[in-house]
Short mmCIF file of C-alpha atoms in Angstrom, two decimals:
data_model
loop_
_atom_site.label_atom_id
_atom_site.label_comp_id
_atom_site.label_asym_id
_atom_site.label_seq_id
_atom_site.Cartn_x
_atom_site.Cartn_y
_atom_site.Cartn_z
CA UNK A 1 137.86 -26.92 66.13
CA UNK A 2 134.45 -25.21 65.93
CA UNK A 3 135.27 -22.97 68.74
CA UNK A 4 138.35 -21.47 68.14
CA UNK A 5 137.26 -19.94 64.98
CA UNK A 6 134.89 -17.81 66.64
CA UNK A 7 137.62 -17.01 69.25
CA UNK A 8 140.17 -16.32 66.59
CA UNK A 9 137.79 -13.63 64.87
CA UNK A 10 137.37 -11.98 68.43
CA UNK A 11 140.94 -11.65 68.87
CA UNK A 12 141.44 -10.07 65.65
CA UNK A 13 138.41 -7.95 65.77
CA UNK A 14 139.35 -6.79 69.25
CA UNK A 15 143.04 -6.54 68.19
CA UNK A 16 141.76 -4.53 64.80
CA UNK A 17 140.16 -2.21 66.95
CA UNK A 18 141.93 1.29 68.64
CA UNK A 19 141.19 2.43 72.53
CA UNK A 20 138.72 5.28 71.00
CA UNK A 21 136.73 2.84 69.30
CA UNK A 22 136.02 0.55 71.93
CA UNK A 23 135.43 3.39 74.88
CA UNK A 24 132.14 3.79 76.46
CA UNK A 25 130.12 6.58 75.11
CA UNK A 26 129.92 9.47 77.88
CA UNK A 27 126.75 9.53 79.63
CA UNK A 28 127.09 13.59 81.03
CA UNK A 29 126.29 16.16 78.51
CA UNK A 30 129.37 18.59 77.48
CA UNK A 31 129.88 21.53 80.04
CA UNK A 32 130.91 25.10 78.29
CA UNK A 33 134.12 26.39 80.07
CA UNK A 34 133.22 28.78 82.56
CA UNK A 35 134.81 31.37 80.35
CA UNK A 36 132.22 30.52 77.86
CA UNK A 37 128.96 31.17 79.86
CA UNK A 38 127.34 34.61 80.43
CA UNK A 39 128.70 36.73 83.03
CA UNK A 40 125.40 36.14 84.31
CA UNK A 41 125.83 33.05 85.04
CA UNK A 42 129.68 32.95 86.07
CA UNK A 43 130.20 32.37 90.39
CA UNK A 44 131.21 35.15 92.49
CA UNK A 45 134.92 33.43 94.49
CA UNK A 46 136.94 35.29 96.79
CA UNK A 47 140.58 34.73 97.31
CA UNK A 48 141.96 32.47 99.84
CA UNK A 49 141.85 34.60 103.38
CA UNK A 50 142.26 34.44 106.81
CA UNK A 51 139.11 35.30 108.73
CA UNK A 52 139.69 38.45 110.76
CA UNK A 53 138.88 38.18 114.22
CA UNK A 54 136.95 34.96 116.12
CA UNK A 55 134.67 35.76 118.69
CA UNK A 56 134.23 33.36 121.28
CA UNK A 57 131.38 31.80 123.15
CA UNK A 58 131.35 28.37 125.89
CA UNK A 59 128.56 26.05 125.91
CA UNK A 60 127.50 24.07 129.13
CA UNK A 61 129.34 21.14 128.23
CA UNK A 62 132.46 23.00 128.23
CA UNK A 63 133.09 23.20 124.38
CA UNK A 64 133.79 26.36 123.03
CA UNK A 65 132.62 27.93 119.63
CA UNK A 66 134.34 30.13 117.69
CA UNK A 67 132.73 32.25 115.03
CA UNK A 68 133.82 34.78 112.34
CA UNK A 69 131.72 36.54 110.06
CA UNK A 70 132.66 38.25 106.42
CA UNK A 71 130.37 40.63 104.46
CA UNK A 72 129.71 39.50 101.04
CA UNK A 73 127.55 42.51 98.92
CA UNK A 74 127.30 39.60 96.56
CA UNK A 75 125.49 37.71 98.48
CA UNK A 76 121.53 38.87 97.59
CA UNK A 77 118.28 37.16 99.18
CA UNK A 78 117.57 35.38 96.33
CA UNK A 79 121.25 34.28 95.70
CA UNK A 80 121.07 32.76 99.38
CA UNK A 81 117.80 31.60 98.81
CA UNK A 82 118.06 29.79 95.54
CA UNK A 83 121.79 29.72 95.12
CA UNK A 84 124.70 27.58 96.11
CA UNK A 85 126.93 28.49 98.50
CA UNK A 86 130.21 26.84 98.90
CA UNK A 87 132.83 27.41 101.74
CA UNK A 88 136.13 25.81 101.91
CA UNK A 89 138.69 25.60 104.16
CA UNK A 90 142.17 25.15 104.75
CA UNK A 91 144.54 24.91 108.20
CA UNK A 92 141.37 22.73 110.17
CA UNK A 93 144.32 20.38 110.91
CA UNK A 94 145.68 22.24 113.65
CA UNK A 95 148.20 19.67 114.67
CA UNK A 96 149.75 18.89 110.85
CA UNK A 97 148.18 21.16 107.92
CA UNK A 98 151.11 20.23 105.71
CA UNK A 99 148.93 16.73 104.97
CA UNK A 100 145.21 18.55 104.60
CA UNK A 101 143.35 19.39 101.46
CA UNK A 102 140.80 22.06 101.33
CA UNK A 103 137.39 20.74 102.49
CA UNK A 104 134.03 21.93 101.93
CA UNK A 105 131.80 23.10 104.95
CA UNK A 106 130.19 21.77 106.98
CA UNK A 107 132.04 18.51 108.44
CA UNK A 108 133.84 17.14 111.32
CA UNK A 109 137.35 16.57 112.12
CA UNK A 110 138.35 14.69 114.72
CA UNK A 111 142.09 15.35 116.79
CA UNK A 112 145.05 13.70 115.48
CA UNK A 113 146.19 13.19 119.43
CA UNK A 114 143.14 11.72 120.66
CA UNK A 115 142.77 14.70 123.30
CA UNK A 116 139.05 14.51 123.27
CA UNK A 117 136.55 11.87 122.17
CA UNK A 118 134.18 14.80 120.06
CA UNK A 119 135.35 16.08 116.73
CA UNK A 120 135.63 20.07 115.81
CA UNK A 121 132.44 20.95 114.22
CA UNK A 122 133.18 23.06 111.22
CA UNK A 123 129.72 25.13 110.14
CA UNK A 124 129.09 27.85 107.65
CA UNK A 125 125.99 30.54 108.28
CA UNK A 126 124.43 31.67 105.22
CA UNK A 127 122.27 35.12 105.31
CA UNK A 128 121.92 37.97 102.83
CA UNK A 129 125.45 40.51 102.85
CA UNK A 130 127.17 38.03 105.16
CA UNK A 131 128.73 34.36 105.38
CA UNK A 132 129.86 33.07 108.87
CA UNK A 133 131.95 30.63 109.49
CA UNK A 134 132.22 28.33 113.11
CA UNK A 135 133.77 25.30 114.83
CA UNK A 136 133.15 24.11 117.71
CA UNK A 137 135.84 22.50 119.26
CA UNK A 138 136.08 20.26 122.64
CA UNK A 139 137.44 21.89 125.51
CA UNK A 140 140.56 19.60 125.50
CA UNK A 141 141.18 21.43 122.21
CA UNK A 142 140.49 25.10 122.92
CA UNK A 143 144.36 26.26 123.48
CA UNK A 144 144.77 24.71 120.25
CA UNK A 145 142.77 25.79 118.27
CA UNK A 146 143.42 29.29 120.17
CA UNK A 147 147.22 29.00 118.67
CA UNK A 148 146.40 27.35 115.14
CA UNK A 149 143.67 29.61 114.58
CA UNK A 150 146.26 32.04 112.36
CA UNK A 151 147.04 28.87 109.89
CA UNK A 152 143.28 28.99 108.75
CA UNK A 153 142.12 30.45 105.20
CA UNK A 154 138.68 30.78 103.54
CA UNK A 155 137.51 30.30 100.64
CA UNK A 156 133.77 31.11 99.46
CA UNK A 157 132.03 30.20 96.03
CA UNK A 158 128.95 31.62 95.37
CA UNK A 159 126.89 30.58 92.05
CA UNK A 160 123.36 31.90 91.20
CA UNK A 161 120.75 29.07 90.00
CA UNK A 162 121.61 30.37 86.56
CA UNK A 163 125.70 29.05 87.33
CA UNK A 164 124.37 26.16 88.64
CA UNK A 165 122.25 25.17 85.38
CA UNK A 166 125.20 26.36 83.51
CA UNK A 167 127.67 23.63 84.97
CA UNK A 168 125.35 20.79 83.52
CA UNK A 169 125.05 19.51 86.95
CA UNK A 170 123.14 19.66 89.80
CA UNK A 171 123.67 21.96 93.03
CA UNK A 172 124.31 18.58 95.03
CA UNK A 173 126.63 17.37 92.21
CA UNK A 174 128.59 20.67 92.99
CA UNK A 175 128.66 20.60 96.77
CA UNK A 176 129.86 16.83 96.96
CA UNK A 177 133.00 17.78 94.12
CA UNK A 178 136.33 18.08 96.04
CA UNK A 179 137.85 21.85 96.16
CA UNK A 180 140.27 20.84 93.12
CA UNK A 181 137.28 19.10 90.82
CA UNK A 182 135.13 22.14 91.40
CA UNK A 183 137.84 24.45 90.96
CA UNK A 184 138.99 22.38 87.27
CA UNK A 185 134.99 22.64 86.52
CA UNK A 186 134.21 26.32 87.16
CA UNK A 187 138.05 27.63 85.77
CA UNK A 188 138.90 29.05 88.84
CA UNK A 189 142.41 29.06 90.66
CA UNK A 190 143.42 26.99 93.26
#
């Protein structure tokens, strides 16, 4: 009898009690809207776009690398010094982009038909006035890549250390958020 007294007063305790009450207090600090922070401090984003032309280059094993490079005036030495530079891209799936979400650079993908045993190697160059962008991709793959190549967009973000601090988190919090959790963070558009 002694024990279900104490029970009963948990139940109606618990019961007494709404969902706000009872939630676990947040551990991250509030983050300002991106509207809210000094235009300082807000990132530079381009628009989704295709890169314009792909140069070409074979290595001795017989992959090939394709590169394309965009001028960003944004871009300073001390933004790609001490910045954060995010790439993402869409159409890497060459064989069905309908089930692909945007992914941050750099990473591998491997072939949905098994063509080759190596993945495409997807690479971004950072350098003051410019971002490149690459993938090397086996040489089972080449023809393609050579005909999905016109399916690919870019997207760059590009936030100063003073963005960075702004966000409440760190800059490898922000380069390991998916496109859509970075894009819900900073108030941009997807």
């Amino acid at each position: 009898m002694k024990r279900l007294y104490p029970g009963f007063a948990l139940i109606v305790l618990f019961a007494s009690c709404s969902k706000k009450e009872i939630a676990a207090p947040q551990t991250s600090p509030a983050v300002a809207a991106i509207s809210q922070i000094a235009a300082t401090a807000r990132p530079v984003v381009t628009t989704w776009e295709r890169p314009m032309e792909w140069s070409r280059t074979t290595a001795p094993d017989g992959s090939t690398r394709y590169s394309s490079e965009r001028t960003v005036p944004a871009l300073s030495p001390e933004l790609a010094e001490n910045g954060l530079v995010l790439t993402f891209v869409t159409g890497y799936n060459l064989e069905t982009p309908a089930l692909e979400k945007p992914m941050g650079l750099p990473f591998q993908f491997y072939s949905l038909s098994g063509r080759s045993d190596r993945p495409l190697l997807w690479e971004q160059g950072i350098r003051p006035g410019a971002l490149s962008l690459s993938v090397t991709v086996p040489a089972a793959d080449a023809g393609q890549f050579e005909s999905g190549s016109s399916r690919i967009q870019v997207r760059h973000i590009l936030l100063s250390p003073t963005a960075i601090a702004a966000t409440g988190r760190t800059a490898e919090e922000l380069r390991n958020l998916s496109f859509r959790d970075l894009a819900a963070l900073l108030g941009i558009a997807r």
